[in-house]
Coordinates of C-alpha atoms and ligand atoms in Angstrom, one line a residue:
X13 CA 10.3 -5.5 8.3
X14 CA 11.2 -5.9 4.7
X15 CA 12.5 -9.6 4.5
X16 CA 10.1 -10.2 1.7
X17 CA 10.3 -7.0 0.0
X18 CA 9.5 -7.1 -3.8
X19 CA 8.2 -10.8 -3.8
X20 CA 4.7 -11.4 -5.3
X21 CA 3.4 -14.6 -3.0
X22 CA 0.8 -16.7 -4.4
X23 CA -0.9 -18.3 -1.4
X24 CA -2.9 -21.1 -2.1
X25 CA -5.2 -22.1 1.0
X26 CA -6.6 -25.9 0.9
X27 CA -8.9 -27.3 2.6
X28 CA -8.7 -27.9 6.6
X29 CA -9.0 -26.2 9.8
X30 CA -5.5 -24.7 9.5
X31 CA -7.2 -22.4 7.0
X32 CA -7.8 -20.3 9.7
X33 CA -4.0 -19.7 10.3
X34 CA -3.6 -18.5 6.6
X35 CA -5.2 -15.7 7.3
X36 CA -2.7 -14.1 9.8
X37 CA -0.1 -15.7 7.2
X38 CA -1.7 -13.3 4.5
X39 CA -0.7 -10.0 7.1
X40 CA 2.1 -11.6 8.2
X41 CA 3.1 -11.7 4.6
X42 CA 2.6 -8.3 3.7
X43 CA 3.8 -6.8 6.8
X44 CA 7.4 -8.6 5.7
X45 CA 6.7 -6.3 2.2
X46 CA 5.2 -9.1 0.1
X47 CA 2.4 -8.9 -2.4
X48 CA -0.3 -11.5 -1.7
X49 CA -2.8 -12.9 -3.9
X50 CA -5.1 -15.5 -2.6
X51 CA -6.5 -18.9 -4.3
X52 CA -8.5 -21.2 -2.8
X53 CA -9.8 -25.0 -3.0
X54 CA -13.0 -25.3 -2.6
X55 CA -12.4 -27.5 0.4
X56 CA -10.5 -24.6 1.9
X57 CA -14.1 -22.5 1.6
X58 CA -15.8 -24.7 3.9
X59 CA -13.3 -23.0 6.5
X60 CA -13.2 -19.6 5.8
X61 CA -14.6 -17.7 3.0
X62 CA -13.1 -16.0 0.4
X63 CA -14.4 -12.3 1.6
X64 CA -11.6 -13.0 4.5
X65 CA -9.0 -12.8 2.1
X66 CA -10.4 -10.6 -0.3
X67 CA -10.5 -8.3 2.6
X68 CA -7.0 -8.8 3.4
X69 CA -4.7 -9.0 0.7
X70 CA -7.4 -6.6 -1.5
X71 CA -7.4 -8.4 -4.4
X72 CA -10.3 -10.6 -5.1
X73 CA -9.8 -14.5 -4.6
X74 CA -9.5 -17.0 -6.6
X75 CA -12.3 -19.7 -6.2
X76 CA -12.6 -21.4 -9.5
X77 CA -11.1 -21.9 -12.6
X78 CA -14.7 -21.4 -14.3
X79 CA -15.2 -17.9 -13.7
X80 CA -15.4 -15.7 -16.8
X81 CA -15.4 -12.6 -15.1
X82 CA -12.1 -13.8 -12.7
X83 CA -10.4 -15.1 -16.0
X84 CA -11.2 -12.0 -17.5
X85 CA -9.4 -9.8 -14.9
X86 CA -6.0 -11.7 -13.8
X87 CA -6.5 -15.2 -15.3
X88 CA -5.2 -18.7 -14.2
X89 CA -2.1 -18.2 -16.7
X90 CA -1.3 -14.6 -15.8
X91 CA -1.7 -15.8 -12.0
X92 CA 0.6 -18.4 -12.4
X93 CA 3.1 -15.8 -14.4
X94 CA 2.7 -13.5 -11.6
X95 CA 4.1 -15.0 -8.4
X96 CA 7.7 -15.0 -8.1
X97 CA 6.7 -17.8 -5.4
X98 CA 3.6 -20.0 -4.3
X99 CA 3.5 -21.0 -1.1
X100 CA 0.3 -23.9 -0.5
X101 CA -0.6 -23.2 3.3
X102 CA -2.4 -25.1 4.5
X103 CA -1.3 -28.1 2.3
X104 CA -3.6 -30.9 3.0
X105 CA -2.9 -34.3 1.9
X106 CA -5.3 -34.1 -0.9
X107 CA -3.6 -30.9 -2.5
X108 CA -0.6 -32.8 -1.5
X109 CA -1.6 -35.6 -3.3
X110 CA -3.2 -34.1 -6.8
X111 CA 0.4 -31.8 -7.2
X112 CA 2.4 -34.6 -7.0
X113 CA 0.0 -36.3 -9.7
X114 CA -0.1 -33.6 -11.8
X115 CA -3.4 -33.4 -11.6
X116 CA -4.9 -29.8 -12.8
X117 CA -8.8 -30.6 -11.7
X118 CA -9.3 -26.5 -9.4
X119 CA -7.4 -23.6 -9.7
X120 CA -5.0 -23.4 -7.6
X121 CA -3.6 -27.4 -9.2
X122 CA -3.7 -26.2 -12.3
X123 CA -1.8 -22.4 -11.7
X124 CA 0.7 -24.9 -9.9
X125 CA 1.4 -26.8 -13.3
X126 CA 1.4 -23.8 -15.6
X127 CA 4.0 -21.9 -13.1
X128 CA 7.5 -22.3 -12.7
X129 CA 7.6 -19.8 -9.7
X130 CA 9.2 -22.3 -6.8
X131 CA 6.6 -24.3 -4.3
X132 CA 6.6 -24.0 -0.7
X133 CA 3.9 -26.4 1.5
X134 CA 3.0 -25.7 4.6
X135 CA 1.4 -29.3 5.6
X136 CA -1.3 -29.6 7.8
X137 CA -3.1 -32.6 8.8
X138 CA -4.1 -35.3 10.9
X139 CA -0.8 -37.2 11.9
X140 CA -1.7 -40.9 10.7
X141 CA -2.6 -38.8 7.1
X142 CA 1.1 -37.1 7.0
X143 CA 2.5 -40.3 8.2
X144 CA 0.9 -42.4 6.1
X145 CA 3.4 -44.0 2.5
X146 CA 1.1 -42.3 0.4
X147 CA 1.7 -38.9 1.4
X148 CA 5.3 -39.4 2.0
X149 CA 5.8 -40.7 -1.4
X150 CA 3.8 -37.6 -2.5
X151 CA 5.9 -35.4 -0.5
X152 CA 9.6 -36.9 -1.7
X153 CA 7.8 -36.9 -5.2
X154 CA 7.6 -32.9 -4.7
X155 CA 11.0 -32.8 -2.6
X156 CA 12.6 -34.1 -5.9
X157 CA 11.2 -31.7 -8.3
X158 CA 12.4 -28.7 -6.0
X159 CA 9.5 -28.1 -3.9
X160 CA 10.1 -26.5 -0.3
X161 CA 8.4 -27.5 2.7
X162 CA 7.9 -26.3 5.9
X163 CA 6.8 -28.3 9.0
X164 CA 4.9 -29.8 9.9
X165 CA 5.1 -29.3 13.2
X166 CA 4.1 -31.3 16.4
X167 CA 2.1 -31.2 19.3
X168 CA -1.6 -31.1 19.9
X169 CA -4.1 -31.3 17.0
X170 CA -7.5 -30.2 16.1
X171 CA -8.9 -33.7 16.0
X172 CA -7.6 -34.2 19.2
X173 CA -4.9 -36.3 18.7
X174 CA -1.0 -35.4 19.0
X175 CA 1.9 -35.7 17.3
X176 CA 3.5 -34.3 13.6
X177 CA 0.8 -32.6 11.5
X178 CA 0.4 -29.3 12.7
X179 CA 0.7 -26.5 10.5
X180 CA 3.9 -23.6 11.0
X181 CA 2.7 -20.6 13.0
X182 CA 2.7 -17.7 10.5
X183 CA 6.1 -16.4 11.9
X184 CA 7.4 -19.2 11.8
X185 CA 6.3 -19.6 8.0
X186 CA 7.6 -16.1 7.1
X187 CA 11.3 -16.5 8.6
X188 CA 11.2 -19.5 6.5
X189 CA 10.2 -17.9 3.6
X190 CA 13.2 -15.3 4.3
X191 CA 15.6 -17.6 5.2
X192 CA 14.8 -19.0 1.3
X193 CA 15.4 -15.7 -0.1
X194 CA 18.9 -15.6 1.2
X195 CA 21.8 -15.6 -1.0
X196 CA 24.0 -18.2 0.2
X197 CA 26.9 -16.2 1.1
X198 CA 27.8 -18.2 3.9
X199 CA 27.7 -21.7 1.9
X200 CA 30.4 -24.4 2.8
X201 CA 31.3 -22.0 6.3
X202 CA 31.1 -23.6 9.3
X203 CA 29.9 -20.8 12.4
X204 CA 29.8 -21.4 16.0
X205 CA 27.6 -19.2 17.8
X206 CA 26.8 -18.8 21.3
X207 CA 23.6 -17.0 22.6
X208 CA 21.2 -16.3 25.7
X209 CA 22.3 -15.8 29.2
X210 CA 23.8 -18.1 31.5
X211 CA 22.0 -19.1 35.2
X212 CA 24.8 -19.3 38.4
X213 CA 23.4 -21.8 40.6
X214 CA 23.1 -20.6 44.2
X215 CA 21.1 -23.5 45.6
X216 CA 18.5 -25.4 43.9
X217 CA 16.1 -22.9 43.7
X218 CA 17.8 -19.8 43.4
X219 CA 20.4 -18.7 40.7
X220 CA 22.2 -15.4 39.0
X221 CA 21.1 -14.9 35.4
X222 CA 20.6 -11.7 33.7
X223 CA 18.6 -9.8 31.2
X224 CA 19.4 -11.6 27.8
X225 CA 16.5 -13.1 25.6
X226 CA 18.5 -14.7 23.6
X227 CA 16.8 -13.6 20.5
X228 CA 19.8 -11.9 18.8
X229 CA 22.4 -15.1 18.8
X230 CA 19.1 -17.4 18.0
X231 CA 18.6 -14.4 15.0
X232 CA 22.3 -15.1 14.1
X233 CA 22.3 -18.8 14.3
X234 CA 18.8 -18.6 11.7
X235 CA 20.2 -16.4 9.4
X236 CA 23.6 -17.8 8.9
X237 CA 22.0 -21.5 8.5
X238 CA 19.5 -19.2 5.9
X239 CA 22.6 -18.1 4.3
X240 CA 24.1 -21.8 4.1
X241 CA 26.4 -22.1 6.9
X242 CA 26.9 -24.9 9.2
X243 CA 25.5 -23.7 12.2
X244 CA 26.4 -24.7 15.4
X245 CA 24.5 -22.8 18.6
X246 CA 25.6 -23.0 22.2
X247 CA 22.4 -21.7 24.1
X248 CA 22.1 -20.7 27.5
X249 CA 18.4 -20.8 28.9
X250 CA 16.4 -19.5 26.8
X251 CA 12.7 -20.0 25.8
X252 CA 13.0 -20.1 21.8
X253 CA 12.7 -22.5 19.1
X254 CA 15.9 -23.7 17.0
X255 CA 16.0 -22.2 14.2
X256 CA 15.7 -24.8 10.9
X257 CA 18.5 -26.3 10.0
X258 CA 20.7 -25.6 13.2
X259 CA 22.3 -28.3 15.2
X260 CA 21.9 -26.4 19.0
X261 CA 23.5 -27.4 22.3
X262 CA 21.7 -26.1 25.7
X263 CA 24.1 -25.3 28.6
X264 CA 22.9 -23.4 31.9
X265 CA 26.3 -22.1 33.4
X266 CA 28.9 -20.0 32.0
X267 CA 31.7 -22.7 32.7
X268 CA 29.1 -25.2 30.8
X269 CA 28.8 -22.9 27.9
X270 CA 32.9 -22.9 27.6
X271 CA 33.1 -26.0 27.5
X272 CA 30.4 -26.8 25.1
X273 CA 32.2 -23.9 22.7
X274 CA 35.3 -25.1 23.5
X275 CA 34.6 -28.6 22.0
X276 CA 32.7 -27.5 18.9
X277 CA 35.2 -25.1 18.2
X278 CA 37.9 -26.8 15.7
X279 CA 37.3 -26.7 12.5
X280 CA 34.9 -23.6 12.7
X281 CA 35.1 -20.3 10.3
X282 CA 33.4 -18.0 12.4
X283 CA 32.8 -17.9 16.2
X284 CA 30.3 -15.7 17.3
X285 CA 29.8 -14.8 21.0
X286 CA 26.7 -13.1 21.3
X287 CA 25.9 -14.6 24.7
X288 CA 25.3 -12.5 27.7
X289 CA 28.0 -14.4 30.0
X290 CA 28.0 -13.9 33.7
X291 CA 31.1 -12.4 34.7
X292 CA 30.7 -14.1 38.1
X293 CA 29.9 -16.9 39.6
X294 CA 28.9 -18.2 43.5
X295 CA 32.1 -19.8 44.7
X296 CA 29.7 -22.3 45.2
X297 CA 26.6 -23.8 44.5
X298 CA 25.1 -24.9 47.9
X299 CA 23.2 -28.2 48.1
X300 CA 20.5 -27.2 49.9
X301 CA 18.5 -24.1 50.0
X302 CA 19.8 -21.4 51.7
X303 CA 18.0 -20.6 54.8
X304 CA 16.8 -17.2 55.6
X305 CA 18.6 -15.2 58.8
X306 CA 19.9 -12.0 59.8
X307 CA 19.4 -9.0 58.0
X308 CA 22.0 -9.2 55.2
X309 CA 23.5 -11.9 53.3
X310 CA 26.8 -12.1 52.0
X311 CA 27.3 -14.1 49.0
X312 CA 31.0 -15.0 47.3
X313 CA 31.5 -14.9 43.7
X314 CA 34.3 -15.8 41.5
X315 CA 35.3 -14.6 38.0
X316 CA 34.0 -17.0 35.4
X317 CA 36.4 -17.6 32.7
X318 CA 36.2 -15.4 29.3
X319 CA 35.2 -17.3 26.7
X320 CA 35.4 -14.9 23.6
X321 CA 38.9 -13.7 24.6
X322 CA 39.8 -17.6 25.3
X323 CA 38.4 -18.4 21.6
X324 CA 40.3 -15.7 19.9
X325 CA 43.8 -17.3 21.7
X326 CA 42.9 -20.4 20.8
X327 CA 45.0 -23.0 19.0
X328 CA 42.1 -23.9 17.0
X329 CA 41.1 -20.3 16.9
X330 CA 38.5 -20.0 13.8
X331 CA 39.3 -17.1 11.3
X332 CA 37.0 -14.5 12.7
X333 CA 35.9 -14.4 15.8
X334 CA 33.3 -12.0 16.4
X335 CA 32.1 -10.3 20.2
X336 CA 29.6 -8.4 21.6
X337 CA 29.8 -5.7 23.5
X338 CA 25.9 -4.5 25.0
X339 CA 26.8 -0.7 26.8
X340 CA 25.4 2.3 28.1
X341 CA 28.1 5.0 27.4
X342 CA 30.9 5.5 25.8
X343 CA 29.9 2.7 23.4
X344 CA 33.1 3.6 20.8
X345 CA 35.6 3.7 23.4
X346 CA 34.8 0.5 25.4
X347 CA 34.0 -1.5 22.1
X348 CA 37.3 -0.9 20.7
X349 CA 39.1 -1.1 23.7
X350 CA 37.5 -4.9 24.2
X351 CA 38.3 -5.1 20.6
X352 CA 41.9 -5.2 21.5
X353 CA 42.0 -6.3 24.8
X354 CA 40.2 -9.6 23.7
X355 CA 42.1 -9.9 20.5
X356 CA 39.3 -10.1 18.2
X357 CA 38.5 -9.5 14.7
X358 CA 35.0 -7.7 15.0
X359 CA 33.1 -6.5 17.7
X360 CA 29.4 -5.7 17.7
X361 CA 28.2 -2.7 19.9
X362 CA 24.8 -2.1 20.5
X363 CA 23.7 0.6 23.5
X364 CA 21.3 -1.8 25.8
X365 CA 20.2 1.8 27.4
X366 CA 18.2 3.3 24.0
X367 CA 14.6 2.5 24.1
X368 CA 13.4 -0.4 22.3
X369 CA 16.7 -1.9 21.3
X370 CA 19.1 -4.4 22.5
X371 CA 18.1 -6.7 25.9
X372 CA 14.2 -8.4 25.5
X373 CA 13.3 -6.3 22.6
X374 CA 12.7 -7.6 19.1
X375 CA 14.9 -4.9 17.1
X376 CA 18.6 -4.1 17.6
X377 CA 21.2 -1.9 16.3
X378 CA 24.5 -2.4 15.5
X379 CA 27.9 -0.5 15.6
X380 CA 30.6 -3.0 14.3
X381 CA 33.9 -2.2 14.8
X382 CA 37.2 -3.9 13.3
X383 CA 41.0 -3.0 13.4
X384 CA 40.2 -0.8 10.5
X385 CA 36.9 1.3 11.1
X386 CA 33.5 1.3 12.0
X387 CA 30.4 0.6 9.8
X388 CA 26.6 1.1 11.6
X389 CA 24.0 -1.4 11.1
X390 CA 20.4 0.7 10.8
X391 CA 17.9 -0.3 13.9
X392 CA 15.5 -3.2 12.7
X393 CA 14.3 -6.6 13.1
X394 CA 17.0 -8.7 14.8
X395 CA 16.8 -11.1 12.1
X396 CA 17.4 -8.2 9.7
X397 CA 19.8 -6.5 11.6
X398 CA 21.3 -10.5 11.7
X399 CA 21.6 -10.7 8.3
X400 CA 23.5 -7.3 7.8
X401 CA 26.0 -8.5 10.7
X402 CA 26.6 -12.0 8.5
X403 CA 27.0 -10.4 5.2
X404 CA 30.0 -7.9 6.9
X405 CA 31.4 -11.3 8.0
X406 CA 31.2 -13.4 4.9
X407 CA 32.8 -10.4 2.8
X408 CA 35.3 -10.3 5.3
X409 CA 35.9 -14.7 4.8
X410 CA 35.6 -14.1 1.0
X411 CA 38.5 -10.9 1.2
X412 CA 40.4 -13.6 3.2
X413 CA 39.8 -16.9 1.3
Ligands
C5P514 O1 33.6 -7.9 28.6 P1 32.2 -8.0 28.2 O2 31.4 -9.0 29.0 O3 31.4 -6.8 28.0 O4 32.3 -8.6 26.7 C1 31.2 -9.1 26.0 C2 31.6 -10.1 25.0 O5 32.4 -11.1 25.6 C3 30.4 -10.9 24.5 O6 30.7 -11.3 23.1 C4 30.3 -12.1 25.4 O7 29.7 -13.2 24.7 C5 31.8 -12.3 25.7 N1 32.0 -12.9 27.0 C6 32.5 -14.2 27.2 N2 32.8 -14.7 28.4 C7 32.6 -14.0 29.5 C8 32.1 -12.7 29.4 C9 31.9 -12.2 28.1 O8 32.6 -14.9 26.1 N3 32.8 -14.5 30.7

């Protein structure tokens, strides 16, 4: 993974129990190809020491502003010169509070007021804390001089309480952190993407669905929002998170997901359809569940409409409309054949037979295909392989503008 390639993070760790977390955060980091230097508060030292982070991001840590032998080696000024971006994770509402003062009284305040690398937070605290005016005046204070934050998020809490507080998980943190490295290629483009698989209802406890994870049309939603679009996501069942910033619809049924499409659709750039559809469908879905008896059971299905090929003959149909095609031979020859037969603009092949790509698996590859040639995207992280898929598609918008 190399979403962060080239970018020298600064992470300052404050003071509470989601210091922990900033640990992982410090691999995570690197493993996207950032550099990492650590500072931290001295409350954040009652957590976890510094040798935890010395030991991970092999620099030494910075504890204090009043250490000659620290200053002498990378100083508070050259620290602050260094990062191209300090992210505060944990933030607590105390370094929450002395930032948005001004206040220079540790290290890691004062290398935030003599840098002008960007600021990202990553709150954590107890909920009635991050509710409270205070630190929502201190936050907008920092909103409105350009600060980023992240989360929090909600759910339980260390104090034992529930609700908004909780600190990002490190992934969670890092695809942030891409998404801000984005060029907004896609800004002002509206994109409609649909993703996961859909469930046929048998009887209420039993149902067709398929392999799909969804991951790769969640990927697409993320990193199109990342790049600025408006992103709209029509999600079949799925167990992910929405992505920041995109507005998602959850359907179970293929003839739900149409319709759901269907309605979003005018107005829209870009239509995506990177949902695993069923191509059938029970004739019907029986009330009750079905009983067992005899030795075989015969079940009726029924061709579910096509949505991608409906999209692309659409009266609203949006400029490009982009499919999938998942295959196991003779990827060329049935991607541009559905090419065609579904009138589309680009179609996106990837062979769901190679090991480790494709269906439940966390890197793809690509072979896009359009009326004039074929371009390969390289096998990597869906959300990188994502991002290579959007930027074919927002050259193609800005050659057709
Ligand atoms: O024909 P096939 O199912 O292989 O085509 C895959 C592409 O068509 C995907 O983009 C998928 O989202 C879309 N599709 C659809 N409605 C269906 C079946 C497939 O939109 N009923």
């Amino acid at each position: 993974m190399s979403e962060l390639a080239g970018q020298r993070i600064l992470l300052g760790v404050s003071g509470g129990i989601a210091a922990y977390k900033a640990a992982d955060l410090v691999r995570r980091l690197q493993d996207a190809g950032a550099e990492v230097r650590v500072v931290m508060t001295e409350g954040a030292q009652q957590f976890v020491t510094a040798t935890t982070f010395q030991a991970l991001s092999g620099y030494p840590v910075g504890t204090t502003l009043w250490d000659a032998a620290a200053e002498a080696a990378m100083g508070h000024i050259e620290l602050a010169r260094w990062a191209s971006r300090i992210v505060i994770a944990p933030a607590s509402a105390d370094a929450i509070a002395r930032l948005a003062h001004g206040i220079a009284n540790d290290l890691l305040s004062t290398i935030c007021l003599a840098s002008e690398a960007p600021l990202t937070l990553v709150p954590a605290m107890n909920r009635m804390m991050w509710a409270h005016a205070a630190t929502q005046a201190n936050v907008a204070t920092l909103l409105s001089r350009g600060a980023t934050v992240l989360g929090p998020g909600e759910g339980d809490q260390a104090c034992g309480e529930i609700g908004a507080g909780r600190m990002l998980e490190p992934l969670q943190i890092v695809a942030a952190l891409a998404a801000l490295s984005q060029p907004p290629l896609l800004a002002g483009r509206r994109v409609l993407i649909s993703a996961g698989p859909t469930f046929e209802d048998l009887d209420p406890v039993r149902f067709l669905g398929n392999r799909s994870s969804g991951k790769m049309g969640f990927a697409l939603a993320a990193a199109a929002a990342a790049m600025g679009a408006k992103v709209v996501l029509v999600a079949g069942p799925v167990n992910l998170a929405t992505p920041a910033g995109v507005e998602r619809i959850d359907v179970r049924r293929a003839a739900q997901m149409r319709a759901a499409v269907l309605q979003a659709l005018p107005g829209q750039d870009v239509y995506i359809g990177a949902a695993a559809v069923a191509d059938y469908a029970p004739s019907e879905t029986l009330p009750q569940k079905i009983k067992k008896s005899g030795e075989t059971l015969d079940l009726k299905l029924v061709r579910t409409p096509d949505i991608l090929a409906e999209v692309a003959s659409h009266a609203a149909r949006p400029r490009l409309v982009v499919g999938f095609a998942a295959e196991t031979n003779d990827i060329d020859t049935y991607a541009q054949d559905k090419l065609r037969r579904k009138g589309l603009d680009l179609i996106a092949a990837n062979d769901v037979s190679a090991q480790g790509i494709g269906f439940e698996s966390e890197d793809n590859a690509l072979a896009v295909f359009s009326h004039e040639g074929r371009s390969d995207i390289a096998r990597g992280p869906k959300r990188q392989v994502a991002g290579a898929l959007l930027a074919l598609i927002a050259a193609r918008l800005g050659a057709s503008a």
